[in-house]
XYZ file of C-alpha atoms in Angstrom:
462
model
C -5.801 6.786 -7.419
C -6.166 9.074 -4.381
C -3.233 7.431 -2.605
C -0.754 8.793 -5.086
C -1.946 12.289 -3.995
C -1.504 11.283 -0.346
C 2.107 9.997 -1.090
C 3.121 13.266 -2.861
C 1.524 15.134 0.121
C 3.701 13.292 2.631
C 6.705 14.557 0.653
C 5.517 18.164 0.965
C 4.447 18.504 -2.758
C 1.784 20.999 -3.865
C -1.108 19.280 -5.698
C -3.638 19.959 -8.426
C -6.355 17.253 -8.153
C -8.468 16.569 -11.231
C -11.577 14.342 -11.602
C -15.272 14.495 -12.331
C -16.548 14.134 -8.743
C -15.832 17.458 -7.099
C -17.310 16.348 -3.703
C -14.825 13.365 -3.510
C -11.959 15.629 -4.746
C -12.585 17.974 -1.760
C -12.371 15.049 0.599
C -9.065 13.916 -0.900
C -7.704 17.493 -0.883
C -8.561 17.979 2.893
C -6.734 14.857 3.777
C -3.787 15.713 1.599
C -3.469 19.075 3.425
C -3.572 17.278 6.724
C -0.817 14.909 5.680
C 1.523 17.671 4.697
C 0.879 19.287 1.334
C 1.408 23.044 1.548
C -0.993 23.802 -1.302
C -3.804 21.926 -2.902
C -6.317 23.050 -5.580
C -9.252 21.135 -6.980
C -10.353 21.236 -10.599
C -13.554 19.295 -11.547
C -13.035 18.144 -15.188
C -13.522 15.331 -17.733
C -10.251 14.154 -19.282
C -12.111 12.839 -22.306
C -12.819 16.562 -23.365
C -9.986 18.420 -24.934
C -11.124 21.753 -23.591
C -11.305 20.464 -20.014
C -7.681 19.155 -20.264
C -6.447 22.606 -21.536
C -8.336 24.337 -18.722
C -6.944 22.265 -15.810
C -3.386 22.458 -17.047
C -3.710 26.226 -17.364
C -5.378 26.564 -13.985
C -2.506 24.629 -12.405
C 0.232 26.761 -14.070
C -1.630 29.977 -13.394
C -2.102 29.123 -9.684
C 1.315 27.753 -8.924
C 3.440 29.277 -11.622
C 4.928 25.843 -12.721
C 4.220 22.264 -13.319
C 6.743 19.565 -12.239
C 5.001 16.186 -12.460
C 2.023 15.117 -14.580
C 0.331 11.913 -13.417
C -1.995 10.489 -16.035
C -4.060 8.178 -13.899
C -7.747 8.711 -14.985
C -9.301 5.509 -16.397
C -12.503 3.508 -16.654
C -13.249 -0.078 -17.567
C -16.165 -2.154 -18.716
C -15.488 -5.884 -18.221
C -17.182 -8.235 -20.619
C -16.452 -10.741 -23.391
C -16.116 -9.093 -26.768
C -18.692 -11.436 -28.357
C -21.340 -10.288 -25.721
C -20.916 -6.626 -26.491
C -24.066 -5.209 -27.971
C -23.386 -1.452 -27.857
C -19.913 -0.430 -28.814
C -20.582 3.122 -27.424
C -20.633 1.487 -23.945
C -17.502 -0.600 -24.517
C -14.118 0.394 -23.206
C -11.405 -2.297 -24.059
C -8.943 -1.631 -21.168
C -6.365 -3.937 -22.701
C -6.299 -2.107 -26.035
C -6.309 1.349 -24.434
C -3.524 0.558 -22.125
C -1.440 -1.017 -24.966
C -1.970 2.224 -26.861
C -0.737 4.258 -23.950
C 2.437 2.234 -23.581
C 3.221 2.506 -27.285
C 2.440 6.191 -27.375
C 4.535 7.242 -24.354
C 7.492 5.052 -25.378
C 7.407 6.933 -28.752
C 7.071 10.257 -26.884
C 10.004 9.322 -24.620
C 12.099 8.891 -27.750
C 10.991 12.283 -29.109
C 11.631 14.271 -25.872
C 14.967 12.614 -25.080
C 16.320 13.707 -21.634
C 14.203 16.902 -21.448
C 11.249 15.239 -19.757
C 11.330 11.940 -17.944
C 8.494 9.489 -18.560
C 7.723 6.655 -16.152
C 5.338 4.003 -17.484
C 3.488 2.058 -14.698
C 1.874 -1.262 -15.335
C -0.058 -2.275 -12.302
C -1.490 -5.808 -11.921
C -4.488 -6.362 -9.622
C -4.639 -3.505 -7.148
C -7.257 -3.183 -4.337
C -9.357 -0.276 -5.681
C -12.904 0.542 -6.663
C -12.092 -0.724 -10.151
C -11.072 -4.149 -8.954
C -14.195 -4.693 -6.861
C -16.433 -5.610 -9.781
C -18.480 -8.781 -10.045
C -16.281 -10.479 -12.662
C -12.915 -9.574 -11.129
C -14.137 -10.794 -7.749
C -14.138 -14.309 -9.242
C -10.354 -14.110 -9.264
C -10.036 -13.408 -5.515
C -7.404 -16.065 -5.354
C -4.932 -13.816 -7.252
C -2.693 -11.855 -4.861
C -3.699 -8.202 -4.855
C -1.592 -5.399 -3.659
C -2.836 -2.631 -1.360
C -3.530 0.759 -3.109
C -1.272 2.535 -0.621
C 1.741 0.283 -1.381
C 1.244 0.730 -5.071
C 0.988 4.433 -4.724
C 4.180 4.622 -2.717
C 6.035 2.523 -5.348
C 4.625 4.837 -8.089
C 5.897 8.098 -6.478
C 9.268 6.499 -5.548
C 9.671 5.317 -9.199
C 8.777 8.706 -10.547
C 11.148 10.479 -8.260
C 13.930 8.046 -9.202
C 13.324 8.687 -12.907
C 12.572 5.030 -13.634
C 11.440 4.185 -17.193
C 9.142 1.418 -16.106
C 7.401 0.119 -12.989
C 5.351 -3.055 -12.533
C 3.291 -3.614 -9.332
C 3.056 -6.011 -7.733
C 6.571 -6.978 -8.596
C 5.570 -10.698 -8.984
C 3.591 -9.801 -12.100
C 7.078 -9.490 -13.892
C 7.147 -13.258 -13.909
C 4.240 -13.333 -16.260
C 5.998 -10.886 -18.615
C 8.879 -13.267 -18.923
C 6.547 -16.231 -19.374
C 4.852 -14.271 -22.208
C 8.262 -13.470 -23.814
C 9.722 -17.050 -23.499
C 6.607 -19.204 -24.014
C 3.725 -17.165 -25.214
C 1.576 -20.198 -26.037
C 1.672 -21.277 -22.371
C 0.906 -17.738 -21.194
C -2.160 -17.382 -23.477
C -3.386 -20.990 -22.580
C -3.156 -19.970 -18.866
C -4.938 -16.659 -19.405
C -7.600 -18.313 -21.386
C -8.103 -20.996 -18.699
C -8.725 -18.479 -15.907
C -10.920 -16.202 -17.919
C -13.187 -18.763 -19.563
C -16.649 -17.601 -20.263
C -19.075 -19.055 -17.836
C -22.281 -20.143 -19.420
C -25.579 -18.723 -18.078
C -27.822 -21.836 -17.875
C -31.024 -20.007 -16.726
C -33.910 -21.482 -18.848
C -31.663 -24.119 -20.369
C -32.503 -27.825 -20.155
C -30.332 -30.198 -18.087
C -30.899 -33.911 -18.083
C -29.304 -35.704 -14.957
C -29.124 -39.497 -14.619
C -28.825 -40.938 -11.127
C -30.517 -37.814 -9.785
C -32.348 -39.432 -6.792
C -29.441 -39.136 -4.355
C -25.753 -38.340 -3.726
C -23.838 -36.227 -6.300
C -26.610 -36.410 -8.885
C -29.205 -35.006 -6.373
C -26.966 -32.056 -5.422
C -25.963 -31.339 -9.084
C -29.746 -30.912 -9.716
C -29.941 -28.460 -6.786
C -26.974 -26.495 -8.124
C -28.460 -26.254 -11.602
C -31.798 -25.293 -9.994
C -30.076 -22.412 -8.171
C -28.973 -21.212 -11.555
C -32.569 -21.366 -12.698
C -32.156 -24.167 -15.195
C -34.981 -26.521 -16.299
C -34.356 -30.129 -15.168
C -35.136 -33.624 -16.301
C -34.360 -36.003 -13.415
C -33.734 -39.670 -14.155
C -33.366 -42.618 -11.724
C -35.109 -45.833 -10.785
C -36.619 -44.609 -7.459
C -39.613 -42.369 -8.458
C -40.415 -41.489 -4.958
C -36.928 -40.085 -4.292
C -37.052 -38.251 -7.670
C -40.203 -36.441 -6.742
C -38.681 -35.269 -3.429
C -35.601 -33.964 -5.370
C -37.904 -32.287 -7.903
C -39.862 -30.578 -5.216
C -36.646 -29.228 -3.613
C -35.256 -28.176 -6.963
C -38.373 -26.106 -7.661
C -38.086 -24.323 -4.284
C -34.431 -23.574 -5.054
C -35.409 -21.725 -8.310
C -35.745 -24.225 -11.187
C -38.689 -22.919 -13.359
C -39.730 -26.432 -14.501
C -38.741 -29.906 -13.494
C -39.939 -33.304 -14.994
C -39.260 -36.723 -13.464
C -38.719 -39.833 -15.561
C -38.226 -43.148 -13.708
C -35.863 -45.309 -15.831
C -32.999 -47.787 -15.758
C -29.945 -46.517 -17.643
C -28.695 -50.093 -18.233
C -31.689 -50.594 -20.592
C -31.266 -49.246 -24.103
C -34.980 -48.571 -24.558
C -35.169 -46.669 -21.241
C -32.382 -44.284 -22.272
C -34.052 -43.553 -25.583
C -37.292 -42.948 -23.803
C -36.056 -40.487 -21.268
C -34.052 -38.433 -23.825
C -37.156 -38.334 -26.084
C -39.454 -37.364 -23.231
C -37.163 -34.513 -22.201
C -36.816 -33.092 -25.811
C -40.630 -33.561 -26.429
C -41.427 -31.692 -23.167
C -38.900 -28.826 -23.406
C -38.137 -28.743 -27.078
C -34.342 -28.820 -26.541
C -31.501 -30.316 -24.568
C -28.537 -28.327 -23.327
C -26.607 -30.355 -20.801
C -26.414 -34.126 -20.304
C -25.009 -35.177 -16.942
C -24.102 -38.869 -16.967
C -24.021 -39.558 -13.262
C -25.778 -42.879 -12.628
C -23.486 -45.387 -11.037
C -23.184 -48.314 -8.589
C -20.333 -50.064 -6.913
C -19.448 -53.302 -5.105
C -16.404 -53.594 -2.819
C -14.658 -56.939 -2.693
C -11.229 -58.409 -3.391
C -11.127 -59.930 -6.879
C -10.022 -63.339 -5.508
C -13.007 -63.445 -3.256
C -15.402 -63.060 -6.136
C -17.477 -66.082 -6.869
C -20.384 -65.037 -9.008
C -19.133 -62.851 -11.960
C -22.661 -62.285 -13.080
C -23.161 -60.025 -9.986
C -20.601 -57.638 -11.405
C -22.184 -57.284 -14.846
C -24.547 -54.542 -13.554
C -21.480 -52.367 -12.620
C -20.443 -52.203 -16.295
C -24.025 -52.050 -17.550
C -24.879 -49.059 -15.424
C -21.633 -47.198 -15.013
C -20.330 -47.536 -18.652
C -23.087 -48.665 -20.952
C -25.706 -46.510 -19.207
C -23.610 -43.496 -20.118
C -23.068 -44.627 -23.633
C -26.753 -45.324 -24.367
C -27.850 -41.904 -22.904
C -25.075 -40.120 -24.833
C -25.944 -41.789 -28.081
C -29.517 -40.607 -27.981
C -28.660 -37.119 -26.659
C -25.894 -36.181 -29.137
C -28.136 -35.071 -32.035
C -30.082 -32.753 -29.729
C -26.972 -31.487 -27.939
C -25.343 -30.737 -31.281
C -28.218 -28.351 -32.264
C -27.635 -26.363 -29.108
C -23.862 -26.537 -28.942
C -24.482 -28.272 -25.730
C -22.345 -30.050 -23.103
C -21.868 -33.542 -21.659
C -20.783 -33.997 -18.054
C -19.294 -37.465 -17.312
C -18.945 -38.671 -13.671
C -15.936 -40.989 -13.821
C -13.682 -41.431 -10.719
C -10.161 -40.965 -9.507
C -9.994 -44.704 -9.059
C -9.960 -45.025 -12.851
C -6.258 -44.235 -12.461
C -5.678 -44.696 -8.741
C -6.139 -48.466 -8.663
C -7.928 -48.604 -5.338
C -7.986 -52.195 -4.056
C -11.407 -53.961 -3.660
C -12.960 -51.951 -6.434
C -11.443 -53.646 -9.479
C -14.712 -53.835 -11.515
C -15.732 -50.388 -10.475
C -12.341 -48.973 -11.336
C -12.381 -50.681 -14.744
C -15.934 -49.278 -15.571
C -14.665 -45.687 -14.722
C -11.459 -46.097 -16.738
C -13.575 -47.193 -19.641
C -15.666 -44.098 -19.316
C -12.646 -41.748 -19.462
C -11.160 -43.507 -22.496
C -14.464 -43.498 -24.327
C -15.343 -39.829 -23.657
C -11.841 -38.577 -24.425
C -12.158 -40.384 -27.773
C -15.674 -39.012 -28.298
C -14.385 -35.454 -27.569
C -11.950 -35.858 -30.446
C -14.681 -37.079 -32.740
C -17.159 -34.254 -31.908
C -14.620 -31.456 -31.946
C -16.129 -28.134 -30.833
C -19.716 -29.096 -31.516
C -20.361 -30.533 -27.954
C -18.235 -29.749 -24.889
C -17.302 -32.708 -22.655
C -16.267 -32.289 -19.047
C -14.823 -35.457 -17.415
C -15.132 -35.366 -13.679
C -13.030 -37.575 -11.469
C -14.254 -37.368 -7.923
C -12.275 -38.883 -5.094
C -14.163 -39.952 -1.873
C -17.228 -37.804 -1.652
C -19.668 -37.922 1.243
C -22.657 -39.531 -0.490
C -25.176 -42.394 -0.173
C -22.791 -44.635 -2.246
C -19.748 -44.043 -0.064
C -21.773 -44.450 3.129
C -23.242 -47.795 1.937
C -19.882 -49.343 1.028
C -17.314 -51.068 3.290
C -14.832 -48.186 2.869
C -14.969 -47.416 6.542
C -14.016 -51.044 7.322
C -11.202 -50.808 4.793
C -9.729 -48.086 7.021
C -10.356 -45.257 4.610
C -11.735 -42.868 7.130
C -8.417 -40.931 7.113
C -9.186 -39.666 3.721
C -10.344 -36.087 3.544
C -13.766 -36.596 1.954
C -15.435 -33.527 0.325
C -19.072 -32.754 0.909
C -21.547 -33.614 -1.783
C -22.741 -30.086 -1.983
C -19.178 -28.725 -2.470
C -18.475 -31.313 -5.210
C -21.752 -30.633 -7.012
C -21.096 -26.873 -7.010
C -17.622 -27.477 -8.496
C -19.078 -29.796 -11.148
C -21.631 -27.317 -12.440
C -19.204 -24.427 -12.407
C -16.743 -26.589 -14.299
C -19.348 -27.623 -16.866
C -20.436 -23.964 -17.382
C -16.880 -22.942 -17.990
C -16.372 -25.697 -20.429
C -13.521 -27.362 -18.668
C -12.136 -30.645 -20.072
C -11.488 -32.130 -16.630
C -12.292 -31.673 -13.033
C -10.836 -33.529 -10.015
C -12.577 -33.210 -6.662
C -11.333 -32.828 -3.931
C -8.512 -30.892 -5.699
C -5.890 -32.451 -3.400
C -6.445 -35.716 -5.178
C -4.364 -34.397 -7.986
C -1.374 -35.048 -5.836
C -2.144 -38.739 -6.084
C -2.285 -38.484 -9.873
C 1.191 -36.927 -9.960
C 2.457 -39.608 -7.545
C 1.265 -42.253 -9.991
C 3.201 -40.600 -12.803
C 6.382 -39.916 -10.855
C 6.544 -42.858 -8.467
C 3.943 -45.467 -9.264
C 5.674 -48.184 -7.147
C 5.417 -46.052 -4.010
C 1.768 -45.319 -4.626
C 0.754 -48.894 -5.259
C 2.689 -50.163 -2.212
C 0.947 -47.496 -0.094
C -2.581 -48.469 -1.486
C -1.873 -52.225 -0.897
C -0.520 -51.692 2.658
C -3.418 -49.391 3.632
C -6.382 -51.221 2.041
C -5.286 -54.861 1.948
C -2.446 -55.747 4.333
C -3.532 -53.402 7.092
C -6.952 -54.949 7.091
C -5.625 -58.431 7.048
C -3.343 -57.582 10.040
C -6.301 -56.123 12.006
C -8.359 -59.295 11.208
C -5.603 -61.572 12.465
C -5.104 -59.594 15.605
């Protein structure tokens, strides 16, 4: 960390800079002199070699006649999941190495007593070359501290003789969480570092793929170079989606016109997919229809049978035929339910019921299947799709809702499935409504009734 050198230079300290890249060391040395260091020497060395370590310490003492602070900062990291490591000679487990450092220097501090002070620094995410890697960049939402700020804190702490320093300071909260409730800490750490499946070359079957969320889920899988089996009733639309998916990167796409409400169709499209590709890795149960109407205005209940047939039974039929093939591949099932399964949106009673049935069924199935097949239950709110545009939601004064784009929702769904999440709610702000239902259900139901029933009746009367 060159900024530690600059911080010591500001305080007028003389420096011995050690690293393997001599050209970079010279640049740091020149700047340190400009900042205020009265003397700087550069020693190109590799700290992994015993003879190099002996050499640079001796050069420092021979040149300056003394040594006051030793900053052990050199480090490397290779970020990967342990199960993906193929050559252990390339593998550096930063967690294990840093734990060993802490244990060693705590022991050494006990042995030295007051003769030599030892400050153990435990940085969190700091903006540096090491934190710019591809994997760490996925956690850009975690607050990172500037290298300069961390370096200043380190030198201050060393000069104060502190035993420990954690930067950024908010990371200490996690230390206390680990001490007081380690299970919660490990669950959280596991959740944010889940292995994201590489679906390139894998086979994804998507129902309801001719439009809306299903169409864009197909495009998102295509961008990840997955093979696709697209299912819907409208063959002409499926062909258009298939052509676009190929352009986006899918190596192979097949189209199977089918009606998920028919048992024989569901068996047929699963069989055709497996016969063509020889495997099935993900099943995306997306097909769905809706009808918006107050329950008391309903006259022909037979008109509502298709909602349950497609939304619920269509997913059940598809899943039943796919499970044997998914089990062989340790595959995944993605279920498109809806926030209205628990939000009780007026005018959607039959649709809401079909989605609630989906959630209950697949939660039970997840318990039955165990770890053999992953199940991600997706509960979208209002998404800008063909279904939402064709409904009377705008007439029901729902335009104030912050709808999420279909593309954004599809990207979140595929990412969630690849991580193996149990649940996903999109847009994420809809989770607030879920907590409202738990904490104050009366308030939520009054608000929904006033907004989607009373308000409309009032506007009609006026």
